[in-house]
Coordinates of C-alpha atoms and ligand atoms in Angstrom, one line a residue:
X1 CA 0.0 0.0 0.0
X2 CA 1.1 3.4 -1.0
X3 CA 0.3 5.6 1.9
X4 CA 0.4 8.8 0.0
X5 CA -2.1 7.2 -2.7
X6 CA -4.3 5.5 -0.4
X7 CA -5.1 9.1 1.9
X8 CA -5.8 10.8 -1.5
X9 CA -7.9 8.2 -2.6
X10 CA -10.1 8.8 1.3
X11 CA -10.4 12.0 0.8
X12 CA -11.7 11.9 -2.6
X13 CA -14.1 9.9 -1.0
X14 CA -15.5 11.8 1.8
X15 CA -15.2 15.2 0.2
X16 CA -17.3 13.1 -2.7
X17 CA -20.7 13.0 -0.1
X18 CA -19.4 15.8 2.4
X19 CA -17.9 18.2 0.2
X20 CA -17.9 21.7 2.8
X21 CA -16.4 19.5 5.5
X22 CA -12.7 20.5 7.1
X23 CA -10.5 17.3 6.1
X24 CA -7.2 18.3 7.9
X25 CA -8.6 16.1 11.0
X26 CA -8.8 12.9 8.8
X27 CA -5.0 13.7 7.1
X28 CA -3.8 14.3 10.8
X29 CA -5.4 11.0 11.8
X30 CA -4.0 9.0 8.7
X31 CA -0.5 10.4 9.7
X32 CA -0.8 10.0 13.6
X33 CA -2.3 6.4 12.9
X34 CA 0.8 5.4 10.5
X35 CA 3.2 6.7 13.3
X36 CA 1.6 4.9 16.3
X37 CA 1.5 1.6 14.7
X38 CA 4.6 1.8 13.1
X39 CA 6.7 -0.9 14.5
X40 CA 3.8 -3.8 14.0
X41 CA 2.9 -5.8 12.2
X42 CA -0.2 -8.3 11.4
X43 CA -0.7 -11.6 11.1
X44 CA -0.4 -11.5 7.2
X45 CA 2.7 -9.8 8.0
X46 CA 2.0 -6.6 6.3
X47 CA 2.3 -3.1 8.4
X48 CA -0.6 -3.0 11.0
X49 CA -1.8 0.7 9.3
X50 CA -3.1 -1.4 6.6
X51 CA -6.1 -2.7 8.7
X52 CA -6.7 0.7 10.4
X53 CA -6.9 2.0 6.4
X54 CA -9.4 -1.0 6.0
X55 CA -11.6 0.0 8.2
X56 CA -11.8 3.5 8.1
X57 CA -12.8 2.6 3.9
X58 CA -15.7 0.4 5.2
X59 CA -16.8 3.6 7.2
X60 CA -16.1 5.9 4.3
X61 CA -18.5 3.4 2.2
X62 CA -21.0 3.9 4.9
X63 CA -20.6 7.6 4.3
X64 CA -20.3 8.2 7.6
X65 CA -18.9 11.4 9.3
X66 CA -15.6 12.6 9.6
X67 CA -15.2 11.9 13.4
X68 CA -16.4 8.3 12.6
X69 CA -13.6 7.7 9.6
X70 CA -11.0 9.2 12.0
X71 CA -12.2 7.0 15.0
X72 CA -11.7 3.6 12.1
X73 CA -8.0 5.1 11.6
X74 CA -7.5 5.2 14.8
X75 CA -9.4 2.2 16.4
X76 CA -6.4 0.3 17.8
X77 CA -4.1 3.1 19.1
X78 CA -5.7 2.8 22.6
X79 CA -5.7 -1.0 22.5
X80 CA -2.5 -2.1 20.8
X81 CA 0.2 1.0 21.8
X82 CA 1.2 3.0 24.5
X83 CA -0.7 6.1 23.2
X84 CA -3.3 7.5 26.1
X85 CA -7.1 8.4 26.0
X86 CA -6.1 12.0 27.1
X87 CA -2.8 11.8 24.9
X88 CA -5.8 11.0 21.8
X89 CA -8.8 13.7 23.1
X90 CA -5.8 16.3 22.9
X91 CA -5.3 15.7 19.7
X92 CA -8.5 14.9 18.5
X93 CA -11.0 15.8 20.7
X94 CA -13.4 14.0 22.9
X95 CA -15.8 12.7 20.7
X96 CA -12.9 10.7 18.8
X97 CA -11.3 9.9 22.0
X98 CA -15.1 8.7 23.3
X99 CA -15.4 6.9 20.2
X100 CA -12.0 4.9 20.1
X101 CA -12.2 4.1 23.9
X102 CA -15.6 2.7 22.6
X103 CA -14.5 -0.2 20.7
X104 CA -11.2 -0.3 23.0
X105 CA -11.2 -4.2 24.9
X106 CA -11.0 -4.3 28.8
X107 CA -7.4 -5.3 29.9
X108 CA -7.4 -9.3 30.0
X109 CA -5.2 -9.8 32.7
X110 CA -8.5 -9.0 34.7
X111 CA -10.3 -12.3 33.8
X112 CA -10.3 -15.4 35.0
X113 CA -11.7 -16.9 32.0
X114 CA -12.1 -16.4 28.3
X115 CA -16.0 -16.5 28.7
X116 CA -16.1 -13.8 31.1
X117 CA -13.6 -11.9 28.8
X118 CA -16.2 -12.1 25.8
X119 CA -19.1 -11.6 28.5
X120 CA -17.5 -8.7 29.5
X121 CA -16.2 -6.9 26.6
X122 CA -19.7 -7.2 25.0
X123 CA -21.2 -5.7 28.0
X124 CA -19.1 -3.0 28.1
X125 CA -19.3 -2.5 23.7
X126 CA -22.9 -2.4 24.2
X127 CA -22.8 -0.3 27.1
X128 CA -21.1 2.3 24.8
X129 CA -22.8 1.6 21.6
X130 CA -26.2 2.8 23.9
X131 CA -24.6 6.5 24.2
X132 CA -23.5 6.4 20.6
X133 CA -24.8 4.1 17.8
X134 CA -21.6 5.1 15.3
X135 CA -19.0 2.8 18.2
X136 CA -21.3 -0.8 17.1
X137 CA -20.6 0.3 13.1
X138 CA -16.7 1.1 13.7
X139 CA -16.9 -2.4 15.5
X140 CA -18.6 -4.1 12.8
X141 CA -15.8 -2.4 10.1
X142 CA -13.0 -3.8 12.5
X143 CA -14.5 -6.9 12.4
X144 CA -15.3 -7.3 8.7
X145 CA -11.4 -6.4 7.9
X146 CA -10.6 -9.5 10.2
X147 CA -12.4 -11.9 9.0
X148 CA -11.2 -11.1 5.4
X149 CA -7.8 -11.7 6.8
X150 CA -8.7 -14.5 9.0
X151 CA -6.5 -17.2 6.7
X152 CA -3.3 -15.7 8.7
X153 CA -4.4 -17.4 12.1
X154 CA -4.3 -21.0 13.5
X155 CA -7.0 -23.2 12.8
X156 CA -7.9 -22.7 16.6
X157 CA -8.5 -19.5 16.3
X158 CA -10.0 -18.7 12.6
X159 CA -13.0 -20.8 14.1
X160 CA -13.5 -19.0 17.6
X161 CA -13.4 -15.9 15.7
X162 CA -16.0 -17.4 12.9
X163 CA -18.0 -18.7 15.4
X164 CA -18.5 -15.2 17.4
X165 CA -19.0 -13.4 14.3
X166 CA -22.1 -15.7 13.2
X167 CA -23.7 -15.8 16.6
X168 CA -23.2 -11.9 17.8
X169 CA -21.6 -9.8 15.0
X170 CA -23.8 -10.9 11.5
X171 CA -27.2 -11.1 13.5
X172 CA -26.0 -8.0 15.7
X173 CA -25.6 -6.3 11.9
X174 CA -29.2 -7.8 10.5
X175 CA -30.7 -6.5 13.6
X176 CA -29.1 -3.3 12.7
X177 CA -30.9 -4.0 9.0
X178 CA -27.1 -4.2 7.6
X179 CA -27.7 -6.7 5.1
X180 CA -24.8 -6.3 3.3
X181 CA -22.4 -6.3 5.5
X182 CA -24.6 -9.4 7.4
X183 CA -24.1 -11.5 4.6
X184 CA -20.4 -10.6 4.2
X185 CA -19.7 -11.8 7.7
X186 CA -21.7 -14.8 7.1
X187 CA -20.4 -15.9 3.8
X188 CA -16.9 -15.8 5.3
X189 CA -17.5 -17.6 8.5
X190 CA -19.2 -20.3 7.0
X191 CA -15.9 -20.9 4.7
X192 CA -14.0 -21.5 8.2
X193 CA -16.6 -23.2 10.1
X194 CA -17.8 -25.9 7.8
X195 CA -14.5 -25.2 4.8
X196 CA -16.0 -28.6 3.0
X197 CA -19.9 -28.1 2.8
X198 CA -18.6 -24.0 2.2
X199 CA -16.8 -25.3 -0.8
X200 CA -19.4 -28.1 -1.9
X201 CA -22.2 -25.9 -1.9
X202 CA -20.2 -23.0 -3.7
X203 CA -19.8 -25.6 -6.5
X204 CA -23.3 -26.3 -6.8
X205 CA -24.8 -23.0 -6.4
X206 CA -22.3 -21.7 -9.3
X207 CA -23.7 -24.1 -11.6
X208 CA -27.3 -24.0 -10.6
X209 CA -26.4 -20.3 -11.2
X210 CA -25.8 -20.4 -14.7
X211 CA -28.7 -22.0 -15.8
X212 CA -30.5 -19.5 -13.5
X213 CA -28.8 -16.3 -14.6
X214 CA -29.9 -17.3 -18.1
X215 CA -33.7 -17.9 -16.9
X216 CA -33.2 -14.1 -15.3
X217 CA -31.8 -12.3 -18.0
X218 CA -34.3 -13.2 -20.0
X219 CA -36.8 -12.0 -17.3
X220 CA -34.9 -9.0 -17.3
X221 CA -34.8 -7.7 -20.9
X222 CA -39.1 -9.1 -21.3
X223 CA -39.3 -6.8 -18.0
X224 CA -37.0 -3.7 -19.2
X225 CA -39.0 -3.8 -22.6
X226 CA -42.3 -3.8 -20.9
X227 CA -41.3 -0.9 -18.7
X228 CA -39.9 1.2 -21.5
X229 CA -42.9 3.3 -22.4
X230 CA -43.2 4.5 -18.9
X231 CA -42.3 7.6 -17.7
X232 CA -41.6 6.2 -14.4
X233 CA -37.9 6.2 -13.2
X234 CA -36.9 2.6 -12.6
X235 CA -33.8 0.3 -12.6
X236 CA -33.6 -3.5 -12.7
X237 CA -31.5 -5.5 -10.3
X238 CA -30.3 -8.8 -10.2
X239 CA -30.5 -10.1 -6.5
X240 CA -28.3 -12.7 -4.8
X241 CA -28.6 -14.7 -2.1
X242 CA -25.6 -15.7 0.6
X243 CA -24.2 -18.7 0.5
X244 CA -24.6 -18.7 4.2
X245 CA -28.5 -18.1 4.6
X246 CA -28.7 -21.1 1.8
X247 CA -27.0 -23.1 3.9
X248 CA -28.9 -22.3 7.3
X249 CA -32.5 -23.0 4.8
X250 CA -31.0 -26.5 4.1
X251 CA -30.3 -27.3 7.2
X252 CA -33.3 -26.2 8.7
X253 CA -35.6 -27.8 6.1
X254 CA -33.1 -31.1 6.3
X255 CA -33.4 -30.6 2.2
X256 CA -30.4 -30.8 0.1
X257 CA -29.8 -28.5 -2.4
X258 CA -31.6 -28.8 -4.9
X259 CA -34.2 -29.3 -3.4
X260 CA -34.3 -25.8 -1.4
X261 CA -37.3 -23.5 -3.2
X262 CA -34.7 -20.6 -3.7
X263 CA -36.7 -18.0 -6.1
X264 CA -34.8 -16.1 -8.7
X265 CA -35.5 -12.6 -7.9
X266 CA -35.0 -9.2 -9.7
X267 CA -35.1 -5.8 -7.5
X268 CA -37.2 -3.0 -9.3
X269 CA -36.4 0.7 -7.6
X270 CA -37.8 4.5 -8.4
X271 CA -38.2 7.4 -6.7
X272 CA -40.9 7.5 -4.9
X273 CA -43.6 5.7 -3.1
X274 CA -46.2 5.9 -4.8
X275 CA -43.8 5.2 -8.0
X276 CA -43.6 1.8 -6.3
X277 CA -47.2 1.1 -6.3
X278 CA -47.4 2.4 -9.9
X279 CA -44.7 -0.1 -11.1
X280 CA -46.3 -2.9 -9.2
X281 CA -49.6 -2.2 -11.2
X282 CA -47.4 -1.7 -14.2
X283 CA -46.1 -5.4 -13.2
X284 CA -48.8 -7.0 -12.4
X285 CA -50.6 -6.3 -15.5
X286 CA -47.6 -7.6 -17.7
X287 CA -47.0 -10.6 -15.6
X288 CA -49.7 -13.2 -14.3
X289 CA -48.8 -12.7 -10.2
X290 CA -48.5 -16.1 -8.0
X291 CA -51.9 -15.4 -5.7
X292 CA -51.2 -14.9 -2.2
X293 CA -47.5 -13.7 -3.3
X294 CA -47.7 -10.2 -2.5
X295 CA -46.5 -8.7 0.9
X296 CA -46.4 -5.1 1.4
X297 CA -43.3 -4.0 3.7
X298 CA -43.9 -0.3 2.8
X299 CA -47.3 0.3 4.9
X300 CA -46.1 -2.3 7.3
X301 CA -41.9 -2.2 7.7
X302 CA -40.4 -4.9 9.4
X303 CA -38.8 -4.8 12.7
X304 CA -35.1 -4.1 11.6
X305 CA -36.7 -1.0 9.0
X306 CA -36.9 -2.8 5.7
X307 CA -39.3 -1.3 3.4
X308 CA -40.2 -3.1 0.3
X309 CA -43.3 -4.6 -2.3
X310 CA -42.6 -8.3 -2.9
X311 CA -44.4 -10.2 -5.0
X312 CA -43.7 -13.5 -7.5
X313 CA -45.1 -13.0 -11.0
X314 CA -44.8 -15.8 -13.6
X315 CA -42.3 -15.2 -16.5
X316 CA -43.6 -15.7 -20.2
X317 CA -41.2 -19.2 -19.9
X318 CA -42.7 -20.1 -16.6
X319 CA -40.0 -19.3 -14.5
X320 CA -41.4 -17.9 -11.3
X321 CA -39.7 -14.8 -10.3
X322 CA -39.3 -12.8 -7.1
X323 CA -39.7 -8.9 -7.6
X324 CA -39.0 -6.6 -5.0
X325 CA -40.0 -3.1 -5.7
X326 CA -38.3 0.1 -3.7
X327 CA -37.3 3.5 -3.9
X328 CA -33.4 4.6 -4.0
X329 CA -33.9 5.6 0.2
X330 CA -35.3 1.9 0.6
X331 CA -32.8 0.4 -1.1
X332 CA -29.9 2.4 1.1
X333 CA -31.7 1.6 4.0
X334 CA -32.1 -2.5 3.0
X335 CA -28.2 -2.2 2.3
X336 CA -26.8 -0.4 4.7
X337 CA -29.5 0.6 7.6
X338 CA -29.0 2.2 10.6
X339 CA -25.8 3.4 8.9
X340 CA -27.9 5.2 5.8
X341 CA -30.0 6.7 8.5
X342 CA -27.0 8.3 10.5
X343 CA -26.0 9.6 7.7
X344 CA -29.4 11.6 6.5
X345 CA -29.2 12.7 10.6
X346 CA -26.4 14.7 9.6
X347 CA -27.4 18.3 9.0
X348 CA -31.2 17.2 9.3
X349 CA -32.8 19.8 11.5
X350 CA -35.4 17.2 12.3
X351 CA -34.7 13.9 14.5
X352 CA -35.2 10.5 12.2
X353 CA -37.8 9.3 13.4
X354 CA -37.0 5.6 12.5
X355 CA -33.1 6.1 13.6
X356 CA -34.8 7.3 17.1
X357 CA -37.2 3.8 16.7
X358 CA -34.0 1.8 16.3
X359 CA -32.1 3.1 19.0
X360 CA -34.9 3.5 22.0
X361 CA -34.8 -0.3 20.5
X362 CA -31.3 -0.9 21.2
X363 CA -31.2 0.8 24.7
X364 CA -34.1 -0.7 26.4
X365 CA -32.6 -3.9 24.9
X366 CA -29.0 -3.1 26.6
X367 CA -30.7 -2.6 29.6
X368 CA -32.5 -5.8 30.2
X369 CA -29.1 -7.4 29.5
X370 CA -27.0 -5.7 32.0
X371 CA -29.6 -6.8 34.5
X372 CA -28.0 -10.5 33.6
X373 CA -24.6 -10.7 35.7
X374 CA -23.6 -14.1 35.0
X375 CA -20.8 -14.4 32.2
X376 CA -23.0 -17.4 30.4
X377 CA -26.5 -16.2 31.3
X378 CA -25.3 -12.8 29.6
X379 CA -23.8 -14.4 26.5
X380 CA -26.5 -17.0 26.3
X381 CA -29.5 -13.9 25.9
X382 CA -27.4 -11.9 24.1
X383 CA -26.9 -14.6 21.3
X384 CA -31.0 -15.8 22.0
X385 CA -32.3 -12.4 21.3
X386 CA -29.9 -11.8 18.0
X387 CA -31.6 -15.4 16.8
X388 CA -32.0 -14.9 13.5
X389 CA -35.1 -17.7 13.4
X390 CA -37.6 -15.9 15.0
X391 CA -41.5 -16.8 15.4
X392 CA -44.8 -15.1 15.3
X393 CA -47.1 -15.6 18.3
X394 CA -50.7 -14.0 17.9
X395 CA -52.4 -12.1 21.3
X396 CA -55.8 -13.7 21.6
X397 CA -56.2 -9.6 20.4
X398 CA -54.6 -10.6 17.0
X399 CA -51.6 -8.8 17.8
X400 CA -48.2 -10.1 16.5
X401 CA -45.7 -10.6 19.1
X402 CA -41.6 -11.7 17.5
X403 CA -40.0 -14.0 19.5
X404 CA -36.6 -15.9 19.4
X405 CA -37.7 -19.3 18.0
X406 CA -37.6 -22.0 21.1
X407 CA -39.6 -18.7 23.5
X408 CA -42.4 -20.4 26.2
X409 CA -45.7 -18.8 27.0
X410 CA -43.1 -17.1 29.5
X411 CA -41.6 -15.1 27.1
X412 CA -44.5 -14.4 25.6
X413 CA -46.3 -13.3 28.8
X414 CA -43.7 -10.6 29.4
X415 CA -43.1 -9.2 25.9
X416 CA -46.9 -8.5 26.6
X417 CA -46.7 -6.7 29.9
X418 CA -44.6 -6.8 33.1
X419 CA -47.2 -7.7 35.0
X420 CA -48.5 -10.5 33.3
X421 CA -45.3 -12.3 33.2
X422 CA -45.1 -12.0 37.2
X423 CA -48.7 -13.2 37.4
X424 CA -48.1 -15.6 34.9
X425 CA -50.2 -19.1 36.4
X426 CA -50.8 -20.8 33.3
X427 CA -51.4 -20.3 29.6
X428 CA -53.6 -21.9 26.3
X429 CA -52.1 -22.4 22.9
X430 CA -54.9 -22.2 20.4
X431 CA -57.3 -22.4 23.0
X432 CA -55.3 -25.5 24.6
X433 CA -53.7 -25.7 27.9
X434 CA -50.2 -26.0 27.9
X435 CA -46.8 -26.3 30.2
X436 CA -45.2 -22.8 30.6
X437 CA -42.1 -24.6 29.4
X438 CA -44.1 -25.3 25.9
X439 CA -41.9 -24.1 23.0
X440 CA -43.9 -21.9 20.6
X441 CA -44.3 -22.0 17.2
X442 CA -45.6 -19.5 14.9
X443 CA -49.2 -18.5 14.3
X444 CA -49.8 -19.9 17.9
X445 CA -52.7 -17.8 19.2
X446 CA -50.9 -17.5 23.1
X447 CA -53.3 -16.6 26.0
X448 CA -51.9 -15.9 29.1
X449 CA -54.0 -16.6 32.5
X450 CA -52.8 -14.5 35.6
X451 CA -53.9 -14.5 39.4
X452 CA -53.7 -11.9 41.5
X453 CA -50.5 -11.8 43.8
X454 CA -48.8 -14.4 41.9
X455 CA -45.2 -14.3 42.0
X456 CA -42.8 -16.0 39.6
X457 CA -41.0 -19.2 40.9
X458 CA -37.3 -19.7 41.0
X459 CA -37.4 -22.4 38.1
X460 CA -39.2 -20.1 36.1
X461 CA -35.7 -19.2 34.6
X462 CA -34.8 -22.4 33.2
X463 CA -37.8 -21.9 30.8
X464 CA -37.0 -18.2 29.3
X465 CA -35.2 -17.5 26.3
X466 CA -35.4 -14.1 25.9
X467 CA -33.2 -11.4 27.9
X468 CA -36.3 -9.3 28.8
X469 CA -38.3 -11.9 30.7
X470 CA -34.8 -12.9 32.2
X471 CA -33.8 -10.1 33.9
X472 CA -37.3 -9.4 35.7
X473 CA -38.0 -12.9 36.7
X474 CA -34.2 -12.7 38.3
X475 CA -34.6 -9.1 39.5
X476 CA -37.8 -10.2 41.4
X477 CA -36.2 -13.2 42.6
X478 CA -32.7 -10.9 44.0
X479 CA -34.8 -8.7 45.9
X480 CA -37.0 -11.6 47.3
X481 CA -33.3 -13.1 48.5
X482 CA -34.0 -16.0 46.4
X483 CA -31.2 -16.0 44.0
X484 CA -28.4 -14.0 44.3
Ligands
MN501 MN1 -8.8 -3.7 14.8

């Protein structure tokens, strides 16, 4: 790497989407960044700036803000030389020093075990991430770079390191509607976790793939000729799927393969909203729809922000084919989420109201979880609650409740209300009685039945999966002198 090149080449790129901002800070941090490192090395054996570089790119490609690129730069300085947090807010200021010291691990030496290390430096990430979002997406960056470089370590090691990042970082970064940088993650883990079924199924989904791409392309062009008389902006996508989530559908559905109903799908995207529902009539008329195809993710967004039309036409050669229809601000949000929506909060008089959504989310979440004190109980719920495999349980209302897949009526009870989990006697599953250790499945219709002055019992926490019903049932419990 030419260092010279490579900070011309940044701050093309940031004055490219911030073009009145100051970029003597970022040179300063390249150049400070450079000088503190300058004597390591990593794994790869190349000079240790190069993974600083690497991250503070990723950020860039976010289009995050200045403070946040210098922050990637400068991401190890705390952690990996003798530089100081004051040494780093003199020269930077305190929101770059706040910001590194974010993503900065707890000394080791203090831990007894490895377990409690992770436990704890999660805790501590998360604890941070709460006062500022932009610490979990310099994180995530950090992380990305090393598992792209992850063929350097021991065998040992590349799958501890896989394993975290596809039970806490890639749900961590879908729950953060990431989906980008989710699959990434995956798609590289799975290559160190299982290297032969990685490699077996890359095999097969490459040739399935050209037989598909053909099928799609010709979707494509009947589409892109149908659409051309309109005067609606549009542009056609090709969509892929990760290797990964192919993987975690065969396995699920015990299916091989071939055998996995994996749609082709093309991504449709305007301007506007209501150009969306004008292209989907546009569509629709064109192309014979699959009935009971068509969910609408624009008036009802999912939990993570994705907005979207889907629905599966049929193509003149009976292919069926997966269309998802979005505008451009959709689309950045599907790719890149709570990232995009930083980004529009800079300079936005308003507050985003779907960032704000997101990130009363995340706190409330942290909360619950710092309640857990245990090393393992706090990993367990932390890895529960990211479960990507989630199921819908209906209120006897006909209200949708998400749970980790595996939740009891207990879980349920509390995602309701409080005090219905504490007064939680028994509960019906589609109008049956069942154990409060029953595991849920979804489009269960859950009814809880309370009693006045009921209190939960101490076994109560062997059947919750979720953080939320966790901590009360123990917090109730420690202040009864139950548990400790
Ligand atoms: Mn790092």
């Amino acid at each position: 790497m030419n260092p010279t090149e490579k900070l011309a080449e940044m701050l093309e790129k940031v004055r490219a989407y911030s073009p009145h901002a100051d970029l003597a800070p970022l040179e300063k941090a390249f150049a400070y960044s450079v000088k503190a490192h300058e004597n390591q090395a990593r794994a790869s054996g190349e000079h240790y700036f190069v993974h600083c570089a690497a991250v503070a790119e990723s950020l860039i490609e976010f289009k995050l803000d200045l403070p946040t690129v210098c922050a990637g730069l400068l991401h190890d300085v705390l952690e990996d030389t003798p530089v100081t947090r004051d040494q780093l807010a003199a020269e930077f200021g305190n929101e770059v020093a706040l910001l590194v010291e974010g993503v900065t691990k707890l000394d080791t030496l203090q831990f007894v075990s490895r377990d409690e290390a992770q436990a704890e430096n999660w805790r501590k990430m998360l604890l941070a991430t709460a006062q500022d979002i932009r610490i979990i997406l310099i994180k995530l960056a950090d992380r990305l770079h090393n598992m792209k470089t992850l063929n350097f370590l021991d065998r040992e090691k590349q799958e501890r390191i896989a394993r975290e990042t596809v039970s806490l970082y890639a749900p961590l970064a879908h729950r953060l509607g990431m989906f980008r940088l989710k699959s990434e993650l995956e798609d590289l883990a799975f290559m160190y976790i299982h290297p032969a079924e990685h490699a077996a199924l890359e095999a097969e989904v490459r040739e399935m793939t050209a037989g598909r791409d053909a099928a799609l392309e010709r979707f494509k062009s009947s589409l892109e000729k149908k659409l051309a008389d309109t005067h609606i902006p549009h542009r056609v996508l090709a969509r892929s799927k990760s290797l990964w989530s192919i993987y975690q559908k065969m396995q699920r559905q015990k299916k091989p393969f071939v055998e996995i109903q994996d749609g082709m799908g093309v991504r449709l995207i305007t301007d506007t909203v209501a150009n969306c529902y004008a292209l989907l009539g546009l569509v629709h008329t064109e192309f014979k729809p699959v009935a009971g195809s068509f969910t609408d993710y624009i008036s009802v967004p999912k939990l993570n922000l994705y907005q979207s039309l889907h629905t599966t036409v049929m193509s003149p050669q009976g292919d069926l084919i997966e269309i998802q229809l979005r505008t451009e601000e959709m689309h950045r949000t599907a790719e890149f989420g709570i990232a995009a929506h930083w980004r529009y909060k800079l300079g936005a008089a308003t507050p985003d109201a779907h960032l704000e959504e997101k990130l009363n989310w995340l706190r409330q979440w942290i909360e619950w979880l710092q309640d857990l004190k245990s090393p393992r109980e706090f990993l367990e719920s932390l890895k529960t609650d990211l479960e990507l495999h989630q199921v819908f349980i209906f209120t006897p209302a006909g209200e949708v409740k998400v749970l980790p897949a595996g939740a009891t009526p207990l879980d349920f009870a509390f995602t309701v209300h409080t005090e219905i989990g504490m007064a939680c006697v028994g509960a019906r599953v589609n109008s049956k009685m069942v154990k409060l250790d029953y595991q849920l499945q979804s489009g269960d219709i859950c009814e809880i039945q309370t009693k006045k002055g009921s209190v939960p019992k101490k076994d109560w926490l062997n059947h919750v999966r979720t953080a939320r019903a966790r901590s009360k049932i123990r917090q109730y419990l420690r202040e009864k002198g139950i548990v400790t």
